[in-house]
Coordinates of C-alpha atoms in Angstrom, one line a residue:
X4 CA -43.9 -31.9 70.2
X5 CA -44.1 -30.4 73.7
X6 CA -43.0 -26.8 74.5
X7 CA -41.8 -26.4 77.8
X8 CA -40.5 -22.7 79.6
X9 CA -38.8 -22.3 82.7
X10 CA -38.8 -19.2 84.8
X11 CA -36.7 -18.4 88.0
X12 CA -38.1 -16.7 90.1
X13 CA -36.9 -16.2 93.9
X14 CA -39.6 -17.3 96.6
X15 CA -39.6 -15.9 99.8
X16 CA -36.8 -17.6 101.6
X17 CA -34.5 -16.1 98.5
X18 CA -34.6 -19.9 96.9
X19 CA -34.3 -20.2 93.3
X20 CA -37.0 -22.2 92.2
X21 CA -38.1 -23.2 88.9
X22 CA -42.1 -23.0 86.9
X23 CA -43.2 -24.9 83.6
X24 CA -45.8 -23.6 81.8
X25 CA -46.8 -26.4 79.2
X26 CA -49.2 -25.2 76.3
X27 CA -52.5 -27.2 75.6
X28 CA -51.2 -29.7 73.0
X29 CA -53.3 -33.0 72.2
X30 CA -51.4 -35.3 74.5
X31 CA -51.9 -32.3 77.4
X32 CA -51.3 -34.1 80.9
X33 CA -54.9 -32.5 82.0
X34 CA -56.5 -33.4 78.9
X35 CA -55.2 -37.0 79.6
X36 CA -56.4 -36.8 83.2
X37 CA -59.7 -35.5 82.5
X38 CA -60.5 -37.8 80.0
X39 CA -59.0 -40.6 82.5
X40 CA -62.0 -39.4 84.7
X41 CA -64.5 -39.7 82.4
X42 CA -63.4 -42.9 81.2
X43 CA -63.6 -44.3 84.4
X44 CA -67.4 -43.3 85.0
X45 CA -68.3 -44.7 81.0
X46 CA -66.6 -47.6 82.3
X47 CA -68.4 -48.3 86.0
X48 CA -71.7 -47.9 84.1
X49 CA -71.1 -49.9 81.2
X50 CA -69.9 -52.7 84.0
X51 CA -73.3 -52.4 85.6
X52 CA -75.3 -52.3 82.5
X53 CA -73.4 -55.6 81.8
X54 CA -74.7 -57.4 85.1
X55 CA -78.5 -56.8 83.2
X56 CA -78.2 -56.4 79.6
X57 CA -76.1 -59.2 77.6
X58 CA -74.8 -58.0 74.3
X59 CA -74.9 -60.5 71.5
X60 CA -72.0 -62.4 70.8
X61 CA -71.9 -61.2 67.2
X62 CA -72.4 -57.7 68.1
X63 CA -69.6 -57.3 70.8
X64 CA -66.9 -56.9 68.1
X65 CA -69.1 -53.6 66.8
X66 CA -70.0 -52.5 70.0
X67 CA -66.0 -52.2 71.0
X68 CA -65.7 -50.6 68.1
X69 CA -68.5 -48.4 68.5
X70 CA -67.0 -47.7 71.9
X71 CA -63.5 -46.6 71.0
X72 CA -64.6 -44.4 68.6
X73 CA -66.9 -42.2 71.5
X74 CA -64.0 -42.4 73.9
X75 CA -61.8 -40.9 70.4
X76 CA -65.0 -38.3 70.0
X77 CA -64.9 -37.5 73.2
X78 CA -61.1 -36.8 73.7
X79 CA -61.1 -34.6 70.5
X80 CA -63.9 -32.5 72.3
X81 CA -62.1 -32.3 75.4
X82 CA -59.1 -31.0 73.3
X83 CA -61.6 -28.6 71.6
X84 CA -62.6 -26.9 75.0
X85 CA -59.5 -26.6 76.3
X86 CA -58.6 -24.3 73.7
X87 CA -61.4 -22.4 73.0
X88 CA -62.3 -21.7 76.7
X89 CA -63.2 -18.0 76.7
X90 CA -62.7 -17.2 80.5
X91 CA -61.7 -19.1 83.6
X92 CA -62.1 -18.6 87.0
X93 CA -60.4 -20.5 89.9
X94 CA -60.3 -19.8 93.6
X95 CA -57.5 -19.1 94.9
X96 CA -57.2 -19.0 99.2
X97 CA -61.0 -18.4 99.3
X98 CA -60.6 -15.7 97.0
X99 CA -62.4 -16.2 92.9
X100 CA -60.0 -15.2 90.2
X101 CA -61.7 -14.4 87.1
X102 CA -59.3 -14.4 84.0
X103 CA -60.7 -13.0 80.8
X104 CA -60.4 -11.2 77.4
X105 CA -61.7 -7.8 77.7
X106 CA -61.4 -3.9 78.2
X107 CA -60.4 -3.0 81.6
X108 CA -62.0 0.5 81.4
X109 CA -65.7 -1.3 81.3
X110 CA -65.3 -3.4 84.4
X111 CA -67.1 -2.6 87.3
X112 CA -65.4 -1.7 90.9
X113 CA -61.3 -0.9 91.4
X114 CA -59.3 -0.6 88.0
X115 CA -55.5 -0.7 88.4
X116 CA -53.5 1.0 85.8
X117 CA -49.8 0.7 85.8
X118 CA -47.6 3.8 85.8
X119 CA -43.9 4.1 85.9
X120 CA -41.7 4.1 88.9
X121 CA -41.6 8.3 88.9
X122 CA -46.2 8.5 88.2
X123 CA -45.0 10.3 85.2
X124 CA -48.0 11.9 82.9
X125 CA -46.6 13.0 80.0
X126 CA -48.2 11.5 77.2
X127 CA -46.1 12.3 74.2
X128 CA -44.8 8.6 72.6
X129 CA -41.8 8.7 74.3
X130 CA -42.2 8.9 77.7
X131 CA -45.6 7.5 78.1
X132 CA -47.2 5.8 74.9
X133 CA -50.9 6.7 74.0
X134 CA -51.8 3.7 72.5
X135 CA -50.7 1.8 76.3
X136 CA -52.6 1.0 79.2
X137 CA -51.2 3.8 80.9
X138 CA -51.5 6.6 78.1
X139 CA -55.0 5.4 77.5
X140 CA -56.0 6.2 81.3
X141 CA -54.3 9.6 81.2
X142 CA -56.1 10.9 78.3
X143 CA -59.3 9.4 79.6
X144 CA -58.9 11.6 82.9
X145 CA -58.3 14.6 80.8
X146 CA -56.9 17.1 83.3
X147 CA -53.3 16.2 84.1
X148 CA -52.8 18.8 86.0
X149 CA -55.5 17.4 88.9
X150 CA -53.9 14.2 88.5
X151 CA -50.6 15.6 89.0
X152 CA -51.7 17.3 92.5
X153 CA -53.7 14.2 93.4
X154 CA -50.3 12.0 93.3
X155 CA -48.2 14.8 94.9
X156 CA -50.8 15.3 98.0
X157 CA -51.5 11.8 98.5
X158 CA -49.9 11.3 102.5
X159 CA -49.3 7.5 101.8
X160 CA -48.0 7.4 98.6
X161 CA -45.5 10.0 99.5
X162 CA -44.4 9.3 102.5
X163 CA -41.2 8.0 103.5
X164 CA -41.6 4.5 103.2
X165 CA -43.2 4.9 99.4
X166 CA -40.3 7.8 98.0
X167 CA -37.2 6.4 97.3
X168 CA -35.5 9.3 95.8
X169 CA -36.2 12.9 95.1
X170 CA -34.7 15.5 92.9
X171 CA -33.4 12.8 90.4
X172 CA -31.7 13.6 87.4
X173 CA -33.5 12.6 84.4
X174 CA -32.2 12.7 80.8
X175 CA -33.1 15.6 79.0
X176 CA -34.8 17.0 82.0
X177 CA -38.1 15.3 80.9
X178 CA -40.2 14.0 83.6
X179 CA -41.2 13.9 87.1
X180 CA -38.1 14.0 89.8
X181 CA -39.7 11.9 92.8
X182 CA -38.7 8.0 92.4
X183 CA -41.3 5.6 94.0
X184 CA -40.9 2.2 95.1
X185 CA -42.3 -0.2 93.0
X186 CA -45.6 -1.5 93.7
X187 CA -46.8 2.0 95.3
X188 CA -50.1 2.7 94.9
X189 CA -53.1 5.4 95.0
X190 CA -56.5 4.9 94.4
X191 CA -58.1 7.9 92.6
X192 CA -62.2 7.4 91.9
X193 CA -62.7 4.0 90.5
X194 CA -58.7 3.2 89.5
X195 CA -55.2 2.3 91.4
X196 CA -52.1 3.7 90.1
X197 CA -49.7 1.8 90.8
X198 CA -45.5 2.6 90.2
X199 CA -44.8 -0.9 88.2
X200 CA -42.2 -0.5 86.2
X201 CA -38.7 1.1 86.6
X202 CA -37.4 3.9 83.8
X203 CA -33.8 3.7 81.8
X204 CA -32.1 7.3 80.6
X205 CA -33.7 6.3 77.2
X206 CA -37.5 6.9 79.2
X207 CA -37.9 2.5 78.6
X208 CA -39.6 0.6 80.8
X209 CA -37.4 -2.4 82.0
X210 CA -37.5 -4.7 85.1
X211 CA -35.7 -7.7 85.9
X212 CA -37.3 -10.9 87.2
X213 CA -36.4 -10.4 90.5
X214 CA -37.8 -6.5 90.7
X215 CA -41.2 -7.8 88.7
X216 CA -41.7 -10.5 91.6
X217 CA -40.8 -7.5 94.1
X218 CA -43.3 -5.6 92.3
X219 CA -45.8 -8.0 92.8
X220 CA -45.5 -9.0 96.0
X221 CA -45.8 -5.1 97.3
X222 CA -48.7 -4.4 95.0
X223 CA -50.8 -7.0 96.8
X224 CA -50.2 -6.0 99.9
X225 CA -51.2 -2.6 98.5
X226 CA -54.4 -3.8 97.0
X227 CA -55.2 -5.6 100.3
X228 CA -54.5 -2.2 102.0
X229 CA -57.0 -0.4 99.6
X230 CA -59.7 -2.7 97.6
X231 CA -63.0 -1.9 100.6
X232 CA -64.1 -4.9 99.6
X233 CA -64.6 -3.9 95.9
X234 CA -64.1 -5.9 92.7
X235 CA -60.7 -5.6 91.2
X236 CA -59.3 -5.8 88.2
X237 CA -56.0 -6.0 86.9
X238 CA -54.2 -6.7 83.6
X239 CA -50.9 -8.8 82.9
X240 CA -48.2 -6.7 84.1
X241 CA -45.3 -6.9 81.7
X242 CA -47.2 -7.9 78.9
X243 CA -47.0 -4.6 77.1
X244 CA -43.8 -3.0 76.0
X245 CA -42.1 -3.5 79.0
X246 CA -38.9 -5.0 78.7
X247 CA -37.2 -7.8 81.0
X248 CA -33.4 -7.7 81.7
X249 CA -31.1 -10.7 82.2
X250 CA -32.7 -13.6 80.1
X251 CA -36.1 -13.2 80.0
X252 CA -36.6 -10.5 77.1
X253 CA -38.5 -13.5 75.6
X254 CA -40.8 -14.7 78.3
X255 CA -44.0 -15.6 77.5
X256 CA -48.1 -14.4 78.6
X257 CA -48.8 -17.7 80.0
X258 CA -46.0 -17.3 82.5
X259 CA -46.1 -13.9 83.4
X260 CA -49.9 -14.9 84.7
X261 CA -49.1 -17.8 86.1
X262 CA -46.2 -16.1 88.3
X263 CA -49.0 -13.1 89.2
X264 CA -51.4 -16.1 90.5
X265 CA -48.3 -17.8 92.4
X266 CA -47.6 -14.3 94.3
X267 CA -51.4 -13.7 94.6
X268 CA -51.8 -17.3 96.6
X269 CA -48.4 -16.9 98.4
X270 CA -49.1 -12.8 99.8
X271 CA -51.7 -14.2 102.0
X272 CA -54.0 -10.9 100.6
X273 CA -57.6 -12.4 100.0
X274 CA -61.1 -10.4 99.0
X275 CA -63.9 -11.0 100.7
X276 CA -67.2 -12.5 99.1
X277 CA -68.5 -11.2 96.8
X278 CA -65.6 -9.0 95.9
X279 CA -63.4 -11.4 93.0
X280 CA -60.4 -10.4 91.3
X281 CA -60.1 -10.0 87.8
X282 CA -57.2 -10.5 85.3
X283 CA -58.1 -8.9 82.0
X284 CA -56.1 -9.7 78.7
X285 CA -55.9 -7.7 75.8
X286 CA -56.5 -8.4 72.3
X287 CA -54.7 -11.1 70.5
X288 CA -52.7 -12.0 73.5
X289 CA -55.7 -13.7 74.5
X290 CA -55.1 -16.7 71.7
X291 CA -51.8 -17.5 73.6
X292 CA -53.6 -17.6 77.0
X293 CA -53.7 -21.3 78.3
X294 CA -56.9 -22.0 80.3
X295 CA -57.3 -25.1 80.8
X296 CA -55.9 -26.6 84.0
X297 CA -55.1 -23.4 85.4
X298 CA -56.6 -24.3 88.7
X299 CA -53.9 -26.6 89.0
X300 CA -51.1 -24.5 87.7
X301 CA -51.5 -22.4 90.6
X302 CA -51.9 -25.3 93.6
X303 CA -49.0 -27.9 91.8
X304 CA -46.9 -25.6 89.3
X305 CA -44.5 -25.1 92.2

């Protein structure tokens, strides 16, 4: 059976258009086309081989037999790879996309690290989680207080196309006051902050489809703006405990990646040899990750 998702997500012009992300089953469309490829080489040498060599009339029977059962070796191989593949990278606009399993704290050049829509740095489990991208970094920087005055005297980031609202009310009085727009960023040493997702009265990150692709489309503008021609590397946005409003609480890995490739290509923002951008993905998420054929998910999926 063939699992198929849809996602809506609204391009540029504000046109609802629709993706499919199809897993790597044994019948995979790439698989097929692949294998279609090598077929056709095994086939134009055996056809020359033929012109010289003539195969014994009582042998031909084995020899198709010995050749379907290659071509089935060979298939089942191909099926192999393209779910064990451990990293793939694709170019995308000039640019090389690296997507991998790994820790993003142990890459070289910029690392992003997603905060919420207020920079908040409270690390207690309820506002920010320890155990999250975002709580990690915090606790890794140690002095929150610095970090605090680095966000609050950063021109850019708080100037008045960046600060949405100030002095908001916040349940229970917890929290920073000044609202960002999403997909504000500020590079501090080797890592970009970046305002990603927005906050309920319950301190939950939530975003709807449209406000992700928002988010997305800003942020690479913003990393285009900062990056100096360093590395960078990113992870899956969303793929934590944020939460997506109005149908897609249940969206999958594979598409949230595939729609941060689409608004990659489509933002026009490109890194310049030998700077690459990198996509890390954590843990077991990485078993749901589908590969294979990603190079053509990006140039065809739309």
């Amino acid at each position: 059976m063939v699992y198929s998702y849809k996602i809506v997500c609204l391009n540029l012009l504000g046109d609802v258009i629709t993706l499919k992300i199809i897993k790597v089953k044994f019948f995979d469309k790439r698989i097929r086309a692949k294998f279609l490829e090598i077929l056709g080489a095994i086939s134009t040498f055996i056809s020359l081989l033929l012109i010289f060599v003539d195969i014994p009339e009582n042998l031909s029977i084995k020899a198709g037999i010995v050749f379907v059962v290659i071509l089935l070796v060979i298939y089942i191989v191909l099926y192999v790879y393209a779910n064990k593949l451990s990293e793939a990278t694709i170019d995308i606009g000039g640019t090389s996309v690296l997507v991998k399993k790994g820790d993003i704290f142990k890459e070289d050049g910029l690392k992003v690290i997603p905060f919420n829509e207020y920079f908040d740095t409270i690390v207690d489990n309820q506002v920010i989680t320890e155990l999250s991208l975002n709580g990690k970094y915090i606790k890794k920087f140690g002095d929150v207080h610095k970090l605090d005055e680095l966000i609050y005297s950063n021109t850019f980031l708080n100037s008045s196309e960046n600060i949405l609202e100030e002095d908001v009310s916040r349940n229970g009085n917890i929290g920073k006051k000044v609202r960002y727009k999403l997909g504000s960023s500020i590079v501090v040493d080797d890592y970009v902050l970046t305002a990603f997702s927005k906050f309920n009265q319950k301190n939950e990150a939530q975003l709807t489809m449209t406000e992700y692709i928002n988010f997305l489309l800003n942020f690479w503008n913003e990393i285009n703006r900062v990056y100096a021609q360093k590395s960078v590397t990113v992870p899956i946005f969303g793929s934590g405990i944020t939460r997506f409003k109005g149908g897609f609480n249940d969206i999958e890995i594979n598409e949230l990646l595939n729609i941060m490739l689409w608004t990659f290509r489509i933002s026009g923002t490109r890194f310049k040899y030998p700077a690459k951008l990198t996509i890390i993905v954590y843990g077991d998420l990485f078993k749901k990750i589908n590969l294979f054929g990603l190079q053509e998910d990006v140039n065809y999926g739309i």
